[in-house]
Coordinates of C-alpha atoms in Angstrom, one line a residue:
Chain B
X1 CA -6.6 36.7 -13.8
X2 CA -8.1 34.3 -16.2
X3 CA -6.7 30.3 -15.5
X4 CA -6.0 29.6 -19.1
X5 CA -2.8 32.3 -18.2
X6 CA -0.8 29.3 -17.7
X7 CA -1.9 26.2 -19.5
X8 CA -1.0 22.7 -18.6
X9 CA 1.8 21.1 -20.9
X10 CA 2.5 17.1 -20.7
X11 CA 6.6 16.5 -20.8
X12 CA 7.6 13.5 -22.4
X13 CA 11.8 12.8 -22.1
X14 CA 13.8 10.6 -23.9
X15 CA 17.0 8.3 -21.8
X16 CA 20.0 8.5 -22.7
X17 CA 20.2 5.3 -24.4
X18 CA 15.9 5.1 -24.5
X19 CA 14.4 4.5 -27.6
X20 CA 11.2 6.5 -27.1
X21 CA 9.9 9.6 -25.2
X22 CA 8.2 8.7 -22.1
X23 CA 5.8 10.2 -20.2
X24 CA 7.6 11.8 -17.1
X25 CA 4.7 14.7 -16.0
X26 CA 3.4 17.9 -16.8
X27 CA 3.7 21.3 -15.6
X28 CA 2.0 25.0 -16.2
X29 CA 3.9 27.4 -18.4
X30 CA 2.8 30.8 -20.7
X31 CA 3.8 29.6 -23.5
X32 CA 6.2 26.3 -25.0
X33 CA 9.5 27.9 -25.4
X34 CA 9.0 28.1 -21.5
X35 CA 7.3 24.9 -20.9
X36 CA 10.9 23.4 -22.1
X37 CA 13.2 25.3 -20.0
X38 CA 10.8 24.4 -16.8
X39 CA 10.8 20.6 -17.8
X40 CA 14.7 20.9 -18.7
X41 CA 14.8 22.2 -15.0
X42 CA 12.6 20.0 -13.3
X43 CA 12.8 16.5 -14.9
X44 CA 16.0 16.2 -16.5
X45 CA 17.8 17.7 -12.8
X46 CA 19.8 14.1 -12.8
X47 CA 20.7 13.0 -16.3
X48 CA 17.3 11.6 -16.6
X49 CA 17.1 12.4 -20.4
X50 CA 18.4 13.7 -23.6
X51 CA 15.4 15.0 -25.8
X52 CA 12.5 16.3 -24.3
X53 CA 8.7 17.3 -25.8
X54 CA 5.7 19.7 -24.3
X55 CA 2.7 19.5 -25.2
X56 CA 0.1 21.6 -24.2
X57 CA -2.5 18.8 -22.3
X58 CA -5.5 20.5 -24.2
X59 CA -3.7 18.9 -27.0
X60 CA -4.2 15.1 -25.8
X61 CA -7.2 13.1 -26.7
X62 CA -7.2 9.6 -24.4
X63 CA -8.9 6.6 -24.9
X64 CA -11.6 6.0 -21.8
X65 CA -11.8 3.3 -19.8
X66 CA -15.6 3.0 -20.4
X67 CA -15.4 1.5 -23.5
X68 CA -12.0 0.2 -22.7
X69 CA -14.0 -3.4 -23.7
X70 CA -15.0 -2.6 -26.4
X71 CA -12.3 -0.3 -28.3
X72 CA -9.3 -2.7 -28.0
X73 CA -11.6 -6.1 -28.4
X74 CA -10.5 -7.1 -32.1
X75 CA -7.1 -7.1 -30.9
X76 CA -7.8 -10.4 -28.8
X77 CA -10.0 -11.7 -31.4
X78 CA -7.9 -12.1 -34.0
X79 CA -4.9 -14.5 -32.6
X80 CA -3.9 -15.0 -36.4
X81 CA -2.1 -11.7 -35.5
X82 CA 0.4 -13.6 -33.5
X83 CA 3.0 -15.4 -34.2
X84 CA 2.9 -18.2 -31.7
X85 CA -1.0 -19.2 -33.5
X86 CA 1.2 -20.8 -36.5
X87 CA 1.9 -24.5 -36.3
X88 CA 6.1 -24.6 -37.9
X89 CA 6.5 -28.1 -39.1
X90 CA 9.1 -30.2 -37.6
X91 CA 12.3 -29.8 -39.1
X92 CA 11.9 -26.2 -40.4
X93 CA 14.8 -24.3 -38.5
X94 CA 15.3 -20.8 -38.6
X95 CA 11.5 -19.6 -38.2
Chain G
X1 CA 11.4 -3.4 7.5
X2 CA 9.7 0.3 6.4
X3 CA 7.3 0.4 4.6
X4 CA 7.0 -3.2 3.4
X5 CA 3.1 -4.1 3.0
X6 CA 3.3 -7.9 1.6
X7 CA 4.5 -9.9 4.3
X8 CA 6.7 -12.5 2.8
X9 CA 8.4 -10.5 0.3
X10 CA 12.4 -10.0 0.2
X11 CA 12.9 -6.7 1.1
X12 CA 15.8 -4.9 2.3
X13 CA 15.4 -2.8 5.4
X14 CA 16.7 0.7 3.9
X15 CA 14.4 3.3 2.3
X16 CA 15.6 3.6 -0.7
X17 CA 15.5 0.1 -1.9
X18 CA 11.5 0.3 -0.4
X19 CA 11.2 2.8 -2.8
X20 CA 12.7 0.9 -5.2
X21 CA 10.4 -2.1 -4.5
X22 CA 7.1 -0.1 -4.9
X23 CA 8.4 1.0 -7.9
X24 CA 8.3 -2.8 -9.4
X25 CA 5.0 -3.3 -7.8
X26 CA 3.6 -0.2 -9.7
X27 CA 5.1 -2.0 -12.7
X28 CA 4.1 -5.1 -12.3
X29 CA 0.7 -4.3 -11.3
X30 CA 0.3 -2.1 -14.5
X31 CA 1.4 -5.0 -16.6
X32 CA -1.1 -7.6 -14.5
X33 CA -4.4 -7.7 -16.3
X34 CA -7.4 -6.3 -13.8
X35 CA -9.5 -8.4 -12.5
X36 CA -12.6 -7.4 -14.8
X37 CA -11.9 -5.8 -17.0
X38 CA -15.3 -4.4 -17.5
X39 CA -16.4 -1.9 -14.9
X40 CA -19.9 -2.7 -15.8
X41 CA -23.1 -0.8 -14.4
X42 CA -22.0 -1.3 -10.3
X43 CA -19.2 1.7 -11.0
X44 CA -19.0 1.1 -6.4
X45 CA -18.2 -2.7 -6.6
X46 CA -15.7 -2.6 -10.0
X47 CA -13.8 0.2 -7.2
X48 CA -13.9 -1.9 -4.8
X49 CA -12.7 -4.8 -6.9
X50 CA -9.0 -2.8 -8.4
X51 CA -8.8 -1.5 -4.5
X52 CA -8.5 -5.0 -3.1
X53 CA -6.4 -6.1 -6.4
X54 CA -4.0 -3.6 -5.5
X55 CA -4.4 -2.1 -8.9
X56 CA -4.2 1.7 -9.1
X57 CA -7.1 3.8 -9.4
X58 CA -5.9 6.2 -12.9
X59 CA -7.2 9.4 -13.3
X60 CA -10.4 8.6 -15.8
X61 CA -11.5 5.7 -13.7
X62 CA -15.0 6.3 -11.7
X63 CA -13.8 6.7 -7.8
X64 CA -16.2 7.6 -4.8
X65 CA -16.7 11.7 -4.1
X66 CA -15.6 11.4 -1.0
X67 CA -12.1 10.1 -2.0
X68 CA -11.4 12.2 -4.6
X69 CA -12.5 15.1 -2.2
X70 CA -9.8 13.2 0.6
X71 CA -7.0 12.8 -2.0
X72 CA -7.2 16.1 -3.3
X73 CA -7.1 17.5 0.4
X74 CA -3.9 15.2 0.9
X75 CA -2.1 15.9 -2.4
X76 CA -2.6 19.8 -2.1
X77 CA -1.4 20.4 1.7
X78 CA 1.3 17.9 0.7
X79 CA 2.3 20.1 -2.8
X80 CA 2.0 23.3 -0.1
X81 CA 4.3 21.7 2.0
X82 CA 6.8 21.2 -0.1
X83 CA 6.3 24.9 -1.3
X84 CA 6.1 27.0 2.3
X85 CA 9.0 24.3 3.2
X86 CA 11.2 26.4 0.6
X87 CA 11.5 29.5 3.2
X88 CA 12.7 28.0 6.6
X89 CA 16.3 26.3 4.5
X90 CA 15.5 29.5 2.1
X91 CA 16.7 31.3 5.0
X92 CA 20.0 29.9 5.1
X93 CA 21.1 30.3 1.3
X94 CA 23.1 33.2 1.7
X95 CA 24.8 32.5 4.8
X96 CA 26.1 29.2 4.1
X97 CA 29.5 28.8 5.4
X98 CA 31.0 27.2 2.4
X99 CA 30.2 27.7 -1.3
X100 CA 29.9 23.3 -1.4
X101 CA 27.4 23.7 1.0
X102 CA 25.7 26.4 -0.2
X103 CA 25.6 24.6 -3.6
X104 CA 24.0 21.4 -2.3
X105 CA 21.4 23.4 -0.3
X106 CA 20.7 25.9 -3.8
X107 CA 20.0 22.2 -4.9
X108 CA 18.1 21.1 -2.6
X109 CA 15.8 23.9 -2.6
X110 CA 15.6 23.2 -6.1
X111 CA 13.9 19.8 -5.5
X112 CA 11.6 21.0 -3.2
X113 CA 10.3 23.4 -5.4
X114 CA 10.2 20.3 -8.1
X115 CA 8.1 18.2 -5.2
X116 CA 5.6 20.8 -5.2
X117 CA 5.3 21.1 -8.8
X118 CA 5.0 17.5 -9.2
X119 CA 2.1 17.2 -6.8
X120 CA -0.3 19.6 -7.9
X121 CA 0.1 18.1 -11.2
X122 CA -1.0 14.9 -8.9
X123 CA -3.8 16.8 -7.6
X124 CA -4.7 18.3 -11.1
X125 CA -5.7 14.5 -12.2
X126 CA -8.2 14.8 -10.0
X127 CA -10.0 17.8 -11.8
X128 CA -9.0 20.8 -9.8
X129 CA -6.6 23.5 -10.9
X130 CA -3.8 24.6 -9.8
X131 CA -4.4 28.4 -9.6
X132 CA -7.4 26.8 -7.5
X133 CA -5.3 25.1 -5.0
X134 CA -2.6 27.7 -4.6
X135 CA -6.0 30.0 -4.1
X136 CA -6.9 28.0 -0.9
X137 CA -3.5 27.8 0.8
X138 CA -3.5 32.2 0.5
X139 CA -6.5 32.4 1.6
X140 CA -5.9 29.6 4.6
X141 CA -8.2 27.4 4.1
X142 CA -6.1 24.4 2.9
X143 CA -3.2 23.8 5.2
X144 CA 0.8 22.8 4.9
X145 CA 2.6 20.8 7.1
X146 CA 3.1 22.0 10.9
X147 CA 7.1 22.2 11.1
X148 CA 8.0 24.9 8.4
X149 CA 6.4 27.1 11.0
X150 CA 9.1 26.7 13.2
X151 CA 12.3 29.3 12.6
X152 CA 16.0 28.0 11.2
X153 CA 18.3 29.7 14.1
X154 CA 21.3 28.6 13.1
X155 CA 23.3 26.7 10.3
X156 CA 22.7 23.7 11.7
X157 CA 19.0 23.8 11.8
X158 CA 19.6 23.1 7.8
X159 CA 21.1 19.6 8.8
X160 CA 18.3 19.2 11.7
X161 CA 16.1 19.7 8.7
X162 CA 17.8 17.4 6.4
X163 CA 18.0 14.6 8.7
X164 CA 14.9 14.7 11.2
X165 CA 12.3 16.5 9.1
X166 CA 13.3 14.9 5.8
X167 CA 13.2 11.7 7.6
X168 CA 10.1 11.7 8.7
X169 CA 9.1 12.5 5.8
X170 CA 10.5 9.8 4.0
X171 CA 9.3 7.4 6.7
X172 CA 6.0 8.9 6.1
X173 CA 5.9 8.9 2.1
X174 CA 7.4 5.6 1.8
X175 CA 4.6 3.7 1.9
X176 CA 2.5 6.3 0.4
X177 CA 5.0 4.9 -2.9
X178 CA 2.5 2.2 -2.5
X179 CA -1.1 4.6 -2.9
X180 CA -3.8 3.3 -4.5
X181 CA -3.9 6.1 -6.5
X182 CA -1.8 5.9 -9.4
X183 CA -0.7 9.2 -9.9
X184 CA 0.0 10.3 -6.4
X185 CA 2.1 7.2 -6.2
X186 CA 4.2 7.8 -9.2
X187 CA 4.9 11.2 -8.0
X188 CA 5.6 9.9 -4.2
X189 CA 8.5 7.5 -6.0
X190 CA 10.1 10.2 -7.9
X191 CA 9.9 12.2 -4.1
X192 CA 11.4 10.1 -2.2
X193 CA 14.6 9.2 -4.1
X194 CA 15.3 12.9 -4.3
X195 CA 14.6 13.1 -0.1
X196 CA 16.7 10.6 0.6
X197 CA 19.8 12.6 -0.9
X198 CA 18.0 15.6 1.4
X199 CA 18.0 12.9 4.5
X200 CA 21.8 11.9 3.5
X201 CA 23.6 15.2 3.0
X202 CA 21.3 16.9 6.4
X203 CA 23.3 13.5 8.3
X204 CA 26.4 14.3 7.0
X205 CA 26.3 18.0 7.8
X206 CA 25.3 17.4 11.0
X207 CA 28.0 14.5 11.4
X208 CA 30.4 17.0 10.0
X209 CA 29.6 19.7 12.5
X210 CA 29.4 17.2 16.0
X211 CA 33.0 16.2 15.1
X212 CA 34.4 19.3 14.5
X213 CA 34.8 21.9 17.3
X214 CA 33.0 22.0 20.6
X215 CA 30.9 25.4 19.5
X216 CA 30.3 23.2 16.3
X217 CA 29.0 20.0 18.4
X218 CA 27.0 22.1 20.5
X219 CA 25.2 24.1 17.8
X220 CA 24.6 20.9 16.1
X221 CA 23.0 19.2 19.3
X222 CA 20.9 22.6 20.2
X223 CA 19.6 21.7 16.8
X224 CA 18.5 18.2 17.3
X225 CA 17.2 19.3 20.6
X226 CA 14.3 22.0 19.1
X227 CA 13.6 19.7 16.2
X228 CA 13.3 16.9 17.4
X229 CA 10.2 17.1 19.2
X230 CA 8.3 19.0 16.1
X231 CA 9.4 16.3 13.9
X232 CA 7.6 13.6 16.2
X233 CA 4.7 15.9 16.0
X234 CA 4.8 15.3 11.9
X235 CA 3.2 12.5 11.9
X236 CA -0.1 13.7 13.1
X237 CA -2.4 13.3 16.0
X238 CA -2.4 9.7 18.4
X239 CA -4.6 7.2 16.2
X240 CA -7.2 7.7 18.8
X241 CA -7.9 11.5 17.6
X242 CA -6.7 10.6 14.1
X243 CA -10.0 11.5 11.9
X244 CA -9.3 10.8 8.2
X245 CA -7.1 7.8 9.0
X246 CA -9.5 4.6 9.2
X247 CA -11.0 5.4 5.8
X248 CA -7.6 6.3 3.8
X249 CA -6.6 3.1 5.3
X250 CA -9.6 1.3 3.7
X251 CA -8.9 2.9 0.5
X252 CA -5.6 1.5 0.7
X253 CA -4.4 5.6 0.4
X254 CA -2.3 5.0 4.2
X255 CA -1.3 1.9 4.8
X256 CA -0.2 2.5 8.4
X257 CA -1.4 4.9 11.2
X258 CA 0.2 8.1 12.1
X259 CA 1.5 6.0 15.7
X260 CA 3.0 3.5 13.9
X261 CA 4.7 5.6 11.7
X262 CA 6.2 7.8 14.1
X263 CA 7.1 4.8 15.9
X264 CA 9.3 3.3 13.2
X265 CA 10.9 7.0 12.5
X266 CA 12.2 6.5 16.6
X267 CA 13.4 3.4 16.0
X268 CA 15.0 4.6 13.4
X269 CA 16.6 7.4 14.8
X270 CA 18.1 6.0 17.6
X271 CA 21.3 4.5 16.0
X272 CA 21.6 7.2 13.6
X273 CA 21.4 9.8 17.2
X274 CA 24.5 7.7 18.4
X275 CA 26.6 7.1 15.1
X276 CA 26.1 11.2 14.8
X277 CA 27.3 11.5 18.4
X278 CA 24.3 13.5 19.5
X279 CA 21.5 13.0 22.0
X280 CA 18.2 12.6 21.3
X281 CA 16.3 15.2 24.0
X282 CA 14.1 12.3 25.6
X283 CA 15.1 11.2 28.9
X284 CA 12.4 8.0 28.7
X285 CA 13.5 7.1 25.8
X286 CA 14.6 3.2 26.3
X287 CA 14.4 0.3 24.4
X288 CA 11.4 -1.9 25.3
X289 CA 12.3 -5.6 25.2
X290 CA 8.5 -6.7 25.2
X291 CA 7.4 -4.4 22.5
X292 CA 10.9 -4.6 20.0
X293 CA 10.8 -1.1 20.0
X294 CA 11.5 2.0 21.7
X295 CA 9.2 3.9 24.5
X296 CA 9.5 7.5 23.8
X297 CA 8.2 10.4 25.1
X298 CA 4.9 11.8 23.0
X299 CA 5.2 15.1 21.4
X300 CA 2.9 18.1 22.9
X301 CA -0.3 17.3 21.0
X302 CA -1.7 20.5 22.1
X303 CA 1.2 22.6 20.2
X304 CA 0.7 20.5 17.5
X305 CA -2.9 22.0 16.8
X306 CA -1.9 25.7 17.8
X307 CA 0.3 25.5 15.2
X308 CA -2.0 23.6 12.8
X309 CA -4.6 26.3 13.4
X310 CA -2.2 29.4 12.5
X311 CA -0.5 29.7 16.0
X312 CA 2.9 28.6 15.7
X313 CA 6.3 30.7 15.7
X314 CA 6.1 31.4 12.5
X315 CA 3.0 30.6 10.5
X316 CA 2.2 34.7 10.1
X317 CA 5.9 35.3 8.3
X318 CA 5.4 32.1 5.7
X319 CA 2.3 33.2 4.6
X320 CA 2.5 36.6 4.6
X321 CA 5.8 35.6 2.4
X322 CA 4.0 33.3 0.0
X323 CA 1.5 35.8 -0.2
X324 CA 3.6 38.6 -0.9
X325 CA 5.5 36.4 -3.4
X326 CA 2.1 35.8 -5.0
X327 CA 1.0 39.6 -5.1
X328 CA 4.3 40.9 -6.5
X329 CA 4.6 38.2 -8.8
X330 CA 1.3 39.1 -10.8
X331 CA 2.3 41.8 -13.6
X332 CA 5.4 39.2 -14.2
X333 CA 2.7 36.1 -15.3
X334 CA 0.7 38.8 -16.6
X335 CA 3.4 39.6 -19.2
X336 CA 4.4 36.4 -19.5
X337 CA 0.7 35.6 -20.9
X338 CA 0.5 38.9 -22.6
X339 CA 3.5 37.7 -24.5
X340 CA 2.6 34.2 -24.7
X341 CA -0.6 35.2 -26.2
X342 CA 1.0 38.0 -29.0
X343 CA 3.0 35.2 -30.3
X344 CA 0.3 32.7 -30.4
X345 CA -1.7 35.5 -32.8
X346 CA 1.5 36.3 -35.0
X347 CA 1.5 32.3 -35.5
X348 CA -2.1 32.6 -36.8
X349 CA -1.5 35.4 -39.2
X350 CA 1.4 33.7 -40.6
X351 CA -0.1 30.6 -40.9

């Protein structure tokens, strides 16, 4: 039997009272409609989560760690982005 | 102190809250920058480097063959464990003598079947698949852990279970919470808070039965007496015939040896033996004043690799189980893909 029978799905769950889906694990099902019951079954056993998402792992593109340098670099170069880089002169309040 | 690999740190002394501890270090060491940042052309050195950090190694970083080869290994037998481990408490589902009881071990059961799922999707990070994994275990050549082939005789070989083998398995997977490899430890984490409820209800059902009636007490202590010994074995071989251990220890995968391990699971189970009112089925075993700890009689090293090698009570019913499971089970996941696949193709046309 071929291995793509079961593909890999990635289970993200929302808390309760979380504000985004996390990343909890991933598991083999046929098909997504499965995938959900399995993840309801096996990640959300303890209240762990209210809303949950499968997605098949083929689905996923990451970032690598090869060029993690590179890729993410302008972030640190531009420290305009933050707030903490402007100077508030004294007796501004409320900024 | 279990478990607890930064001396100086304020730790409690119970499992659970060394769980919880790792889990902060796993958080605070994803939030802590990595030393360079840049792995750079020595791939060996930049390894080296998040090892001694006590970063984790993620699945896309460059990591030596021979570890992945050694983590895989681990993570499978460890994933088959947790699945062969289903039968011997399996055995007790419908002849549990309450419906509470038969509910928490359903549940239980449950988890385990969770544990295994969770760690070949630990060993899948490594680039093997499942299917591949479960291939091995049928066909013997990747291993589970010794005790599930030893037979459940009674009821209370499901509390013997919960408390002795579960323990040692949490004393053992504790500080695996703390693997250099970040996957395996996430999954470890999620393990052992579950195990600890397995450790806590196979106390109290044992505690339950020792102070109820004298058949009760003495079903319960027959128990403790034929696991006990098997649950010692658990932690592997003496550290002088231990042959994987010195390198996971480099690689920061152990972070103690099999002896000390097994030493703090005595310890450990000392006071718990007397609160139960049960004896522990060592006559040598006395505290040592010199040594803080407790000299104990070894378990039979010699059974221990009979049964490793496929000669133990029961290793030829678990596989033949899981292997009949596995045979019988095929024209169910091949309709289940059959399906899957018809409705991926009526998506296409309507598309």
């Amino acid at each position: 039997m071929s291995q793509e029978s079961s593909p890999l799905w990635e289970v993200f769950v929302r808390a309760r009272r979380g504000l985004a889906h996390s990343h909890v694990g991933s598991l083999h099902a046929p098909d997504a409609e499965v995938a959900l019951r399995n993840a309801r079954d096996v990640y959300t056993r303890r209240q762990e989560g209210v809303s949950i998402w499968v997605v098949p792992a083929g689905a996923i593109t990451a970032s690598s760690p090869d060029e993690k340098d590179a890729f993410f670099d302008p972030a640190a170069d531009k420290v305009y982005r933050h707030p903490t880089f402007y100077e508030v002169p004294e007796g501004a309040a409320h900024l | 102190m279990y478990g607890n690999d930064s001396p100086g740190e304020d730790v409690p002394g119970d499992l659970l809250s060394e769980v919880e501890a790792a889990e902060a270090a796993l958080r605070a060491a994803a939030e802590r920058d990595r030393g360079a940042a840049d792995p750079g052309a020595d791939l060996a050195a930049y390894f080296a480097e998040i090892i001694a950090a006590d970063q984790k190694i993620e699945p896309r970083d460059w990591m030596p063959e021979r570890y992945r080869r050694t983590l895989i290994r681990q993570i499978a037998q460890h994933a088959h464990s947790e699945i062969i481990g289903m039968q011997p408490e399996g055995n007790w589902i419908s002849r549990a003598p309450s419906l509470k009881r038969k509910a928490i071990l359903l549940a239980k059961v449950q988890d385990e079947a969770g544990h295994g799922l969770y760690l070949y999707a630990a060993a899948e990070t490594l680039g093997v698949s499942r299917d591949e994994l479960v291939e091995l275990l049928l066909d013997g050549r990747q291993k589970y852990s010794s005790i599930f082939n030893y037979p459940t005789l009674t009821w209370a070989d499901v509390g013997a279970i919960g408390w002795l083998v579960d323990g040692a398995a949490i004393v053992n997977q504790v500080p695996l919470c703390r693997c250099s490899y970040g996957p395996y430890a996430r999954a470890m984490i999620r393990v052992c808070k579950e195990e600890s409820f397995h450790q806590r209800q196979g106390y109290e059902l044992l505690h339950t039965l020792a102070h109820g009636t004298p058949a009760q007490k003495a079903m319960a202590q027959d128990a403790v007496d034929r696991w006990w010994y098997p649950s010692l074995a658990m932690f592997g071989p003496p550290d002088s015939d231990s042959t994987h251990s010195a390198q996971s220890m480099a690689w920061k995968i152990k972070r103690f040896s099999n002896d000390e391990l097994r030493q703090r699971f005595v310890d450990m189970c000392v006071g718990q033996a007397e609160v139960l009112g049960l004896t522990i089925p060592d006559p040598d075993l006395r505290w040592n004043d010199e040594r803080g700890a407790y000299d104990f009689t070894q378990p039979d090293y010699d059974e221990l690799m009979r049964v490793i090698s496929g000669d133990g009570p029961c290793n030829r019913q678990r596989m033949a189980h899981r292997r009949r499971a596995h045979t019988e089970g095929a024209w169910v996941r091949e309709a289940a893909a059959a399906y899957a696949a018809k409705q991926r193709s009526r998506e296409k046309v309507t598309a």
